[in-house]
Amino acid sequence: MHKSDFLFTSESVSEGHPDKVCDRISDAIVDVYLGKDPVSRVAVETLVTTNLIVLAGETRCSQEVSKDELEAAARQAVKAIGYDQDNFHWQNSEVQVHVHSQSADIAQGVDSAGNKDEGAGDQGIMFGYACNETDVLMPAPIHYSHQILKQMAAARHAGKLPGIGPDSKSQVTLQYEDDVPVRATSVVVSTQHVDGLSQDDVRELVRPFIENVLPDGWMCPEDELYVNPTGKFVIGGPDGDAGLTGRKIIVDTYGGAAPHGGGAFSGKDPTKVDRSAAYISRYLAKNVVAAGLSNACTIQLAYAIGVSKPLSVYVNTHETGNIDEDKLAKVLQELVDLSPRGIREHLQLSRPIYERSAAYGHFGRIPDADGGFSWEKTDLVGDLKSAFGVS
């Protein structure tokens, strides 16, 4: 039975969270390679801990990329986040680079040759989702969780949030009535801070960001606002907890409001369908909702390594639209070539646009003039409306 009244919770983590530090470094490496050669192959993972950054993975590029360049990209990413602490410093941490050439066996299956089109970089399933709960067509709990931390980070970078460090987490629980979010019932924010700030001090520093992000009248009760509930958060970032690339896949997507195929995005070039097919799935779902065909839409794509066409295209409008879902699946495939090459070309993904996507979600963002977040465009709306006779 469908449940229309419920509580739903999503979390976000900041750019300074150890796992997000790794995602950013890995995506900075992707950008280095794509900046030199748009058809580079990159799969690079990062590990961080106390004063140590380790890069490992495999790449292929027509231009030379030195270990010094990779180290410099890693250090610059950490500097941009704001880590200059004694036990994790952008300049003083050790950087180890263990990056080697891509496997010839993988290349053979993925590359185009003769009459064979470029195949998927791996097997897997990818999901895209959109709903009309927010103006960016994202589920409200994850959207507000991201925005609290994003605004805190902007204030920190501008010097307007003294004493607050880069590492933070948020969690927002919303009350839904008749499937519509109506208020926050609890909010949790844990943020790194300098020694000497009390829990009450941090609470009052954080409170304005929560109140600014939530819609008017949505603020949770005072006793359900939890700020640094452990009482102290001075040791943070990679010094407090080791980080790895790809460990925040639900934060990166829909906060648990939609299925996830299991593949991470960061550190992978756009021939990897873990990344590109998840992007095109979101793009298609967002355009369906933006066209008014449904209030919510889930799309699943499935691929096999070395095979160019998707094995299946699944569309679910969650009984929120009066359209034929089978027809919608066919129309979407007519509008967009869903082969790995077709996705990359349609969204123009072979550009150095990925470092900026590593924190605060890959979806629900504003498309950039240089092609960043191209999967957030709604340029299929007119074609979809025409296909279904919607004015």
CSV table of C-alpha atoms in Angstrom, one decimal:
chain,number,residue,atom,x,y,z
A,1,MET,CA,0.0,0.0,0.0
A,2,HIS,CA,1.3,3.4,-0.9
A,3,LYS,CA,2.2,5.5,2.1
A,4,SER,CA,1.4,9.2,1.7
A,5,ASP,CA,2.2,10.6,5.2
A,6,PHE,CA,5.7,9.8,6.5
A,7,LEU,CA,9.1,11.2,7.6
A,8,PHE,CA,12.0,11.0,5.3
A,9,THR,CA,15.7,11.8,6.0
A,10,SER,CA,18.7,12.5,3.8
A,11,GLU,CA,22.2,13.5,4.7
A,12,SER,CA,25.0,15.5,3.1
A,13,VAL,CA,28.7,15.9,3.8
A,14,SER,CA,30.9,18.9,3.0
A,15,GLU,CA,33.8,19.2,0.6
A,16,GLY,CA,36.1,18.8,3.7
A,17,HIS,CA,34.7,15.4,4.7
A,18,PRO,CA,37.6,12.8,4.2
A,19,ASP,CA,35.7,10.9,1.5
A,20,LYS,CA,34.8,14.1,-0.3
A,21,VAL,CA,38.4,15.2,-0.2
A,22,CYS,CA,39.2,12.0,-2.1
A,23,ASP,CA,36.4,12.5,-4.6
A,24,ARG,CA,37.6,16.0,-5.4
A,25,ILE,CA,41.2,14.9,-5.8
A,26,SER,CA,40.2,12.0,-8.1
A,27,ASP,CA,38.0,14.3,-10.2
A,28,ALA,CA,40.8,16.9,-10.4
A,29,ILE,CA,43.0,14.1,-11.9
A,30,VAL,CA,40.2,13.3,-14.4
A,31,ASP,CA,40.2,17.0,-15.4
A,32,VAL,CA,44.0,17.0,-15.8
A,33,TYR,CA,43.8,14.2,-18.3
A,34,LEU,CA,40.7,15.4,-20.2
A,35,GLY,CA,42.3,18.9,-20.4
A,36,LYS,CA,45.2,17.3,-22.4
A,37,ASP,CA,43.2,14.7,-24.4
A,38,PRO,CA,39.4,14.6,-24.5
A,39,VAL,CA,39.4,10.9,-25.2
A,40,SER,CA,41.6,10.0,-22.2
A,41,ARG,CA,40.7,6.9,-20.2
A,42,VAL,CA,40.9,7.5,-16.4
A,43,ALA,CA,40.1,5.4,-13.4
A,44,VAL,CA,41.9,6.9,-10.4
A,45,GLU,CA,41.2,6.3,-6.7
A,46,THR,CA,42.4,8.4,-3.8
A,47,LEU,CA,43.1,7.5,-0.1
A,48,VAL,CA,43.7,10.2,2.5
A,49,THR,CA,44.7,9.9,6.1
A,50,THR,CA,46.9,11.9,8.5
A,51,ASN,CA,49.4,13.9,6.3
A,52,LEU,CA,49.2,11.3,3.5
A,53,ILE,CA,47.5,11.3,0.1
A,54,VAL,CA,47.7,8.2,-2.1
A,55,LEU,CA,46.7,8.1,-5.8
A,56,ALA,CA,46.2,4.7,-7.5
A,57,GLY,CA,44.6,3.6,-10.7
A,58,GLU,CA,45.0,3.3,-14.5
A,59,THR,CA,44.9,5.8,-17.3
A,60,ARG,CA,45.5,6.2,-21.0
A,61,CYS,CA,46.3,9.5,-22.7
A,62,SER,CA,47.9,10.6,-26.0
A,63,GLN,CA,49.9,13.3,-24.1
A,64,GLU,CA,52.3,12.7,-21.3
A,65,VAL,CA,51.0,13.4,-17.8
A,66,SER,CA,53.8,13.4,-15.2
A,67,LYS,CA,53.6,12.3,-11.6
A,68,ASP,CA,54.5,15.8,-10.6
A,69,GLU,CA,51.4,17.1,-12.4
A,70,LEU,CA,49.2,14.6,-10.6
A,71,GLU,CA,50.8,15.5,-7.3
A,72,ALA,CA,50.3,19.2,-8.0
A,73,ALA,CA,46.6,18.7,-8.9
A,74,ALA,CA,46.1,16.8,-5.6
A,75,ARG,CA,47.7,19.5,-3.5
A,76,GLN,CA,45.7,22.2,-5.3
A,77,ALA,CA,42.5,20.4,-4.6
A,78,VAL,CA,43.3,20.1,-0.9
A,79,LYS,CA,44.3,23.8,-0.8
A,80,ALA,CA,41.1,24.9,-2.4
A,81,ILE,CA,39.1,23.0,0.2
A,82,GLY,CA,41.0,24.9,2.9
A,83,TYR,CA,43.2,22.3,4.6
A,84,ASP,CA,46.2,23.8,6.2
A,85,GLN,CA,46.1,22.0,9.5
A,86,ASP,CA,49.1,20.5,11.3
A,87,ASN,CA,48.1,16.9,10.6
A,88,PHE,CA,46.7,17.5,7.1
A,89,HIS,CA,48.2,20.3,5.2
A,90,TRP,CA,47.9,20.8,1.4
A,91,GLN,CA,51.6,21.7,1.2
A,92,ASN,CA,53.2,19.4,3.7
A,93,SER,CA,51.3,16.1,3.4
A,94,GLU,CA,53.1,13.3,1.6
A,95,VAL,CA,51.7,12.5,-1.8
A,96,GLN,CA,52.2,9.0,-3.3
A,97,VAL,CA,51.4,8.4,-7.0
A,98,HIS,CA,50.7,4.8,-8.1
A,99,VAL,CA,49.0,5.4,-11.5
A,100,HIS,CA,49.8,3.0,-14.4
A,101,SER,CA,48.6,2.3,-18.0
A,102,GLN,CA,45.1,1.0,-18.7
A,103,SER,CA,44.7,-2.8,-19.1
A,104,ALA,CA,44.9,-3.8,-22.8
A,105,ASP,CA,42.1,-6.3,-22.2
A,106,ILE,CA,39.7,-3.6,-21.0
A,107,ALA,CA,40.7,-1.3,-23.9
A,108,GLN,CA,40.0,-4.1,-26.4
A,109,GLY,CA,36.4,-4.4,-25.2
A,110,VAL,CA,35.7,-0.7,-24.9
A,111,ASP,CA,37.4,0.9,-27.9
A,112,SER,CA,35.7,1.3,-31.3
A,113,ALA,CA,37.2,-0.6,-34.2
A,114,GLY,CA,36.1,-1.2,-37.7
A,115,ASN,CA,32.3,-1.5,-37.7
A,116,LYS,CA,32.3,-1.9,-33.9
A,117,ASP,CA,31.1,1.1,-32.0
A,118,GLU,CA,32.6,2.1,-28.7
A,119,GLY,CA,31.4,-0.2,-25.9
A,120,ALA,CA,30.5,0.5,-22.3
A,121,GLY,CA,33.4,0.6,-20.0
A,122,ASP,CA,31.8,-1.9,-17.6
A,123,GLN,CA,28.6,-3.8,-17.0
A,124,GLY,CA,26.1,-2.3,-14.6
A,125,ILE,CA,22.8,-0.6,-13.9
A,126,MET,CA,22.4,3.2,-13.5
A,127,PHE,CA,19.4,5.2,-12.2
A,128,GLY,CA,18.2,8.7,-12.8
A,129,TYR,CA,15.5,10.5,-10.8
A,130,ALA,CA,13.6,13.8,-10.7
A,131,CYS,CA,10.6,15.1,-8.8
A,132,ASN,CA,8.9,18.4,-8.4
A,133,GLU,CA,9.5,18.9,-4.7
A,134,THR,CA,12.0,21.7,-5.3
A,135,ASP,CA,12.8,24.2,-8.1
A,136,VAL,CA,15.8,22.1,-9.2
A,137,LEU,CA,13.6,19.0,-9.4
A,138,MET,CA,15.3,17.2,-6.6
A,139,PRO,CA,14.0,15.5,-3.5
A,140,ALA,CA,13.7,18.1,-0.8
A,141,PRO,CA,15.6,16.4,2.1
A,142,ILE,CA,18.9,16.0,0.1
A,143,HIS,CA,18.5,19.4,-1.5
A,144,TYR,CA,18.2,21.2,1.8
A,145,SER,CA,21.0,19.1,3.4
A,146,HIS,CA,23.3,20.1,0.6
A,147,GLN,CA,22.4,23.8,0.7
A,148,ILE,CA,23.1,24.1,4.4
A,149,LEU,CA,26.7,22.9,4.0
A,150,LYS,CA,27.2,24.7,0.7
A,151,GLN,CA,26.3,28.0,2.2
A,152,MET,CA,28.4,27.3,5.3
A,153,ALA,CA,31.4,26.5,3.0
A,154,ALA,CA,30.9,29.7,1.0
A,155,ALA,CA,30.8,31.8,4.2
A,156,ARG,CA,33.9,30.0,5.5
A,157,HIS,CA,35.8,30.7,2.3
A,158,ALA,CA,34.8,34.3,2.5
A,159,GLY,CA,36.1,34.6,6.1
A,160,LYS,CA,32.6,35.1,7.5
A,161,LEU,CA,32.4,31.9,9.6
A,162,PRO,CA,35.4,32.2,11.9
A,163,GLY,CA,36.4,29.1,13.9
A,164,ILE,CA,34.6,26.6,11.7
A,165,GLY,CA,36.6,24.0,9.8
A,166,PRO,CA,36.2,22.3,6.4
A,167,ASP,CA,34.8,19.0,7.7
A,168,SER,CA,31.0,18.9,8.3
A,169,LYS,CA,27.9,16.8,7.9
A,170,SER,CA,24.2,17.6,7.8
A,171,GLN,CA,21.0,15.6,8.0
A,172,VAL,CA,17.5,16.9,7.4
A,173,THR,CA,14.3,15.0,8.3
A,174,LEU,CA,11.1,16.3,6.6
A,175,GLN,CA,7.4,15.5,7.3
A,176,TYR,CA,5.4,14.5,4.2
A,177,GLU,CA,1.7,14.9,4.1
A,178,ASP,CA,-0.1,13.5,1.0
A,179,ASP,CA,3.3,12.9,-0.5
A,180,VAL,CA,4.3,16.6,-0.2
A,181,PRO,CA,7.0,17.8,2.2
A,182,VAL,CA,5.6,20.4,4.6
A,183,ARG,CA,8.1,21.0,7.4
A,184,ALA,CA,11.3,19.8,9.0
A,185,THR,CA,11.0,17.7,12.1
A,186,SER,CA,14.7,17.5,12.9
A,187,VAL,CA,18.0,18.9,11.6
A,188,VAL,CA,21.5,17.6,12.5
A,189,VAL,CA,24.7,19.5,11.7
A,190,SER,CA,28.1,18.4,12.9
A,191,THR,CA,31.0,20.7,12.0
A,192,GLN,CA,34.7,20.9,12.7
A,193,HIS,CA,35.7,23.9,14.8
A,194,VAL,CA,38.7,25.4,16.5
A,195,ASP,CA,39.4,24.5,20.1
A,196,GLY,CA,37.8,26.9,22.5
A,197,LEU,CA,34.4,27.2,20.8
A,198,SER,CA,31.6,25.7,23.0
A,199,GLN,CA,28.8,23.5,21.6
A,200,ASP,CA,26.4,26.5,22.2
A,201,ASP,CA,28.8,28.8,20.3
A,202,VAL,CA,28.8,26.4,17.3
A,203,ARG,CA,25.1,26.0,17.5
A,204,GLU,CA,24.5,29.8,17.1
A,205,LEU,CA,27.0,30.0,14.3
A,206,VAL,CA,25.3,27.3,12.4
A,207,ARG,CA,21.6,28.2,13.1
A,208,PRO,CA,21.3,31.1,10.6
A,209,PHE,CA,22.3,28.8,7.7
A,210,ILE,CA,19.6,26.3,8.5
A,211,GLU,CA,17.0,29.0,8.9
A,212,ASN,CA,18.1,30.6,5.6
A,213,VAL,CA,17.9,27.4,3.6
A,214,LEU,CA,14.6,25.9,4.9
A,215,PRO,CA,11.4,27.5,3.6
A,216,ASP,CA,9.5,29.9,5.8
A,217,GLY,CA,7.8,28.1,8.6
A,218,TRP,CA,9.7,24.9,8.1
A,219,MET,CA,12.2,25.2,10.9
A,220,CYS,CA,12.3,22.2,13.2
A,221,PRO,CA,11.5,22.5,17.0
A,222,GLU,CA,14.4,23.7,19.1
A,223,ASP,CA,14.8,20.4,20.9
A,224,GLU,CA,15.1,18.7,17.5
A,225,LEU,CA,18.0,20.9,16.3
A,226,TYR,CA,21.1,18.9,16.9
A,227,VAL,CA,24.4,20.7,16.4
A,228,ASN,CA,27.6,18.8,17.2
A,229,PRO,CA,25.7,16.3,19.4
A,230,THR,CA,28.9,14.7,20.6
A,231,GLY,CA,29.8,18.0,22.1
A,232,LYS,CA,33.2,18.6,20.4
A,233,PHE,CA,34.6,18.2,16.9
A,234,VAL,CA,38.1,19.7,16.8
A,235,ILE,CA,40.0,16.8,15.2
A,236,GLY,CA,38.4,16.4,11.7
A,237,GLY,CA,39.1,15.8,8.1
A,238,PRO,CA,41.6,13.1,7.1
A,239,ASP,CA,43.4,13.4,10.4
A,240,GLY,CA,40.3,12.3,12.2
A,241,ASP,CA,39.1,9.6,9.8
A,242,ALA,CA,40.6,8.1,6.7
A,243,GLY,CA,38.9,8.8,3.4
A,244,LEU,CA,38.4,7.0,0.1
A,245,THR,CA,37.0,7.8,-3.3
A,246,GLY,CA,33.4,6.7,-4.0
A,247,ARG,CA,32.1,6.1,-0.5
A,248,LYS,CA,29.3,8.7,-0.6
A,249,ILE,CA,27.3,7.6,-3.6
A,250,ILE,CA,23.9,8.3,-1.9
A,251,VAL,CA,25.0,11.8,-0.9
A,252,ASP,CA,26.1,12.2,-4.6
A,253,THR,CA,22.7,11.3,-5.9
A,254,TYR,CA,19.2,11.4,-4.4
A,255,GLY,CA,19.7,10.9,-0.6
A,256,GLY,CA,18.0,7.6,-0.7
A,257,ALA,CA,14.8,8.8,-2.3
A,258,ALA,CA,15.6,6.9,-5.5
A,259,PRO,CA,17.4,3.6,-6.3
A,260,HIS,CA,21.1,3.6,-6.9
A,261,GLY,CA,22.9,1.1,-9.2
A,262,GLY,CA,26.0,1.0,-6.9
A,263,GLY,CA,28.7,2.6,-9.1
A,264,ALA,CA,30.5,5.7,-7.9
A,265,PHE,CA,31.2,8.7,-10.2
A,266,SER,CA,34.4,10.4,-9.1
A,267,GLY,CA,37.7,9.5,-10.6
A,268,LYS,CA,36.2,8.1,-13.8
A,269,ASP,CA,36.3,9.5,-17.3
A,270,PRO,CA,32.9,9.8,-19.1
A,271,THR,CA,33.3,6.6,-21.2
A,272,LYS,CA,32.6,4.8,-17.9
A,273,VAL,CA,28.8,4.3,-17.8
A,274,ASP,CA,28.8,4.4,-14.0
A,275,ARG,CA,29.2,8.1,-14.5
A,276,SER,CA,27.8,9.0,-18.0
A,277,ALA,CA,24.8,6.8,-17.9
A,278,ALA,CA,23.8,8.0,-14.4
A,279,TYR,CA,24.1,11.5,-15.8
A,280,ILE,CA,22.0,10.9,-18.9
A,281,SER,CA,19.4,9.0,-16.7
A,282,ARG,CA,19.0,12.1,-14.5
A,283,TYR,CA,18.9,14.3,-17.6
A,284,LEU,CA,16.0,12.3,-19.1
A,285,ALA,CA,14.1,12.0,-15.8
A,286,LYS,CA,14.5,15.7,-15.2
A,287,ASN,CA,13.2,16.6,-18.6
A,288,VAL,CA,10.2,14.4,-18.2
A,289,VAL,CA,9.2,16.1,-15.0
A,290,ALA,CA,10.1,19.6,-16.3
A,291,ALA,CA,7.8,18.9,-19.3
A,292,GLY,CA,4.9,18.3,-16.9
A,293,LEU,CA,4.5,14.7,-18.0
A,294,SER,CA,4.7,13.5,-14.3
A,295,ASN,CA,5.5,14.7,-10.8
A,296,ALA,CA,8.3,12.2,-10.4
A,297,CYS,CA,10.2,9.9,-12.7
A,298,THR,CA,12.7,7.1,-12.3
A,299,ILE,CA,14.8,5.8,-15.2
A,300,GLN,CA,17.1,2.8,-15.2
A,301,LEU,CA,19.6,1.9,-17.9
A,302,ALA,CA,21.6,-1.3,-18.0
A,303,TYR,CA,24.8,-2.0,-19.9
A,304,ALA,CA,27.3,-4.8,-20.6
A,305,ILE,CA,31.1,-4.2,-21.0
A,306,GLY,CA,32.1,-3.8,-24.6
A,307,VAL,CA,28.5,-3.5,-25.8
A,308,SER,CA,27.4,-0.1,-27.1
A,309,LYS,CA,23.6,-0.3,-26.8
A,310,PRO,CA,21.8,-0.4,-23.4
A,311,LEU,CA,20.4,-3.8,-22.6
A,312,SER,CA,17.3,-2.2,-21.1
A,313,VAL,CA,15.6,1.1,-20.6
A,314,TYR,CA,13.1,1.2,-17.8
A,315,VAL,CA,10.8,4.2,-17.0
A,316,ASN,CA,8.6,4.6,-13.9
A,317,THR,CA,6.5,7.8,-13.4
A,318,HIS,CA,5.2,6.5,-10.0
A,319,GLU,CA,1.5,6.9,-11.0
A,320,THR,CA,2.0,10.7,-11.1
A,321,GLY,CA,1.4,11.1,-14.8
A,322,ASN,CA,-1.2,10.2,-17.4
A,323,ILE,CA,1.2,8.9,-20.0
A,324,ASP,CA,2.1,5.5,-21.5
A,325,GLU,CA,5.4,4.6,-19.9
A,326,ASP,CA,6.3,2.2,-22.7
A,327,LYS,CA,5.8,5.0,-25.3
A,328,LEU,CA,7.8,7.3,-23.1
A,329,ALA,CA,10.8,4.9,-23.0
A,330,LYS,CA,10.7,4.7,-26.9
A,331,VAL,CA,10.4,8.5,-27.3
A,332,LEU,CA,13.4,9.1,-25.0
A,333,GLN,CA,15.5,6.6,-27.0
A,334,GLU,CA,14.5,8.4,-30.2
A,335,LEU,CA,15.5,11.7,-28.8
A,336,VAL,CA,18.9,10.6,-27.4
A,337,ASP,CA,21.4,8.0,-28.5
A,338,LEU,CA,22.0,6.0,-25.3
A,339,SER,CA,25.2,4.4,-26.4
A,340,PRO,CA,28.3,5.4,-24.4
A,341,ARG,CA,29.5,7.5,-27.4
A,342,GLY,CA,26.0,9.0,-27.9
A,343,ILE,CA,25.7,10.0,-24.3
A,344,ARG,CA,29.1,11.6,-24.2
A,345,GLU,CA,28.5,13.6,-27.4
A,346,HIS,CA,24.9,14.6,-26.4
A,347,LEU,CA,26.0,16.0,-23.0
A,348,GLN,CA,29.5,17.0,-24.3
A,349,LEU,CA,31.1,15.2,-21.4
A,350,SER,CA,34.7,14.9,-22.7
A,351,ARG,CA,35.8,18.1,-21.1
A,352,PRO,CA,37.6,19.0,-17.8
A,353,ILE,CA,34.4,19.8,-15.9
A,354,TYR,CA,34.3,17.3,-13.0
A,355,GLU,CA,36.2,18.6,-10.0
A,356,ARG,CA,33.4,21.1,-9.3
A,357,SER,CA,30.9,18.2,-9.2
A,358,ALA,CA,32.6,16.3,-6.3
A,359,ALA,CA,30.8,18.0,-3.4
A,360,TYR,CA,27.2,19.0,-2.7
A,361,GLY,CA,25.7,16.5,-5.1
A,362,HIS,CA,26.1,15.8,-8.8
A,363,PHE,CA,22.4,16.6,-9.4
A,364,GLY,CA,20.2,19.6,-8.7
A,365,ARG,CA,23.0,22.0,-9.9
A,366,ILE,CA,22.8,24.9,-12.3
A,367,PRO,CA,24.4,24.2,-15.8
A,368,ASP,CA,27.6,26.2,-16.3
A,369,ALA,CA,28.5,28.2,-19.4
A,370,ASP,CA,31.5,26.0,-20.1
A,371,GLY,CA,29.4,22.8,-20.1
A,372,GLY,CA,29.6,21.8,-16.5
A,373,PHE,CA,26.5,20.1,-15.2
A,374,SER,CA,25.2,19.8,-18.8
A,375,TRP,CA,23.0,16.9,-17.6
A,376,GLU,CA,20.9,19.4,-15.6
A,377,LYS,CA,19.6,21.1,-18.8
A,378,THR,CA,16.0,20.9,-19.7
A,379,ASP,CA,16.3,21.3,-23.5
A,380,LEU,CA,14.2,18.2,-24.3
A,381,VAL,CA,11.0,19.7,-22.8
A,382,GLY,CA,9.7,21.0,-26.1
A,383,ASP,CA,10.2,17.7,-27.9
A,384,LEU,CA,8.6,15.7,-25.1
A,385,LYS,CA,5.6,18.0,-24.9
A,386,SER,CA,5.1,17.6,-28.7
A,387,ALA,CA,5.4,13.9,-28.5
A,388,PHE,CA,2.6,13.6,-25.9
A,389,GLY,CA,0.5,16.5,-27.1
A,390,VAL,CA,1.1,18.6,-24.0
A,391,SER,CA,0.7,22.4,-24.5
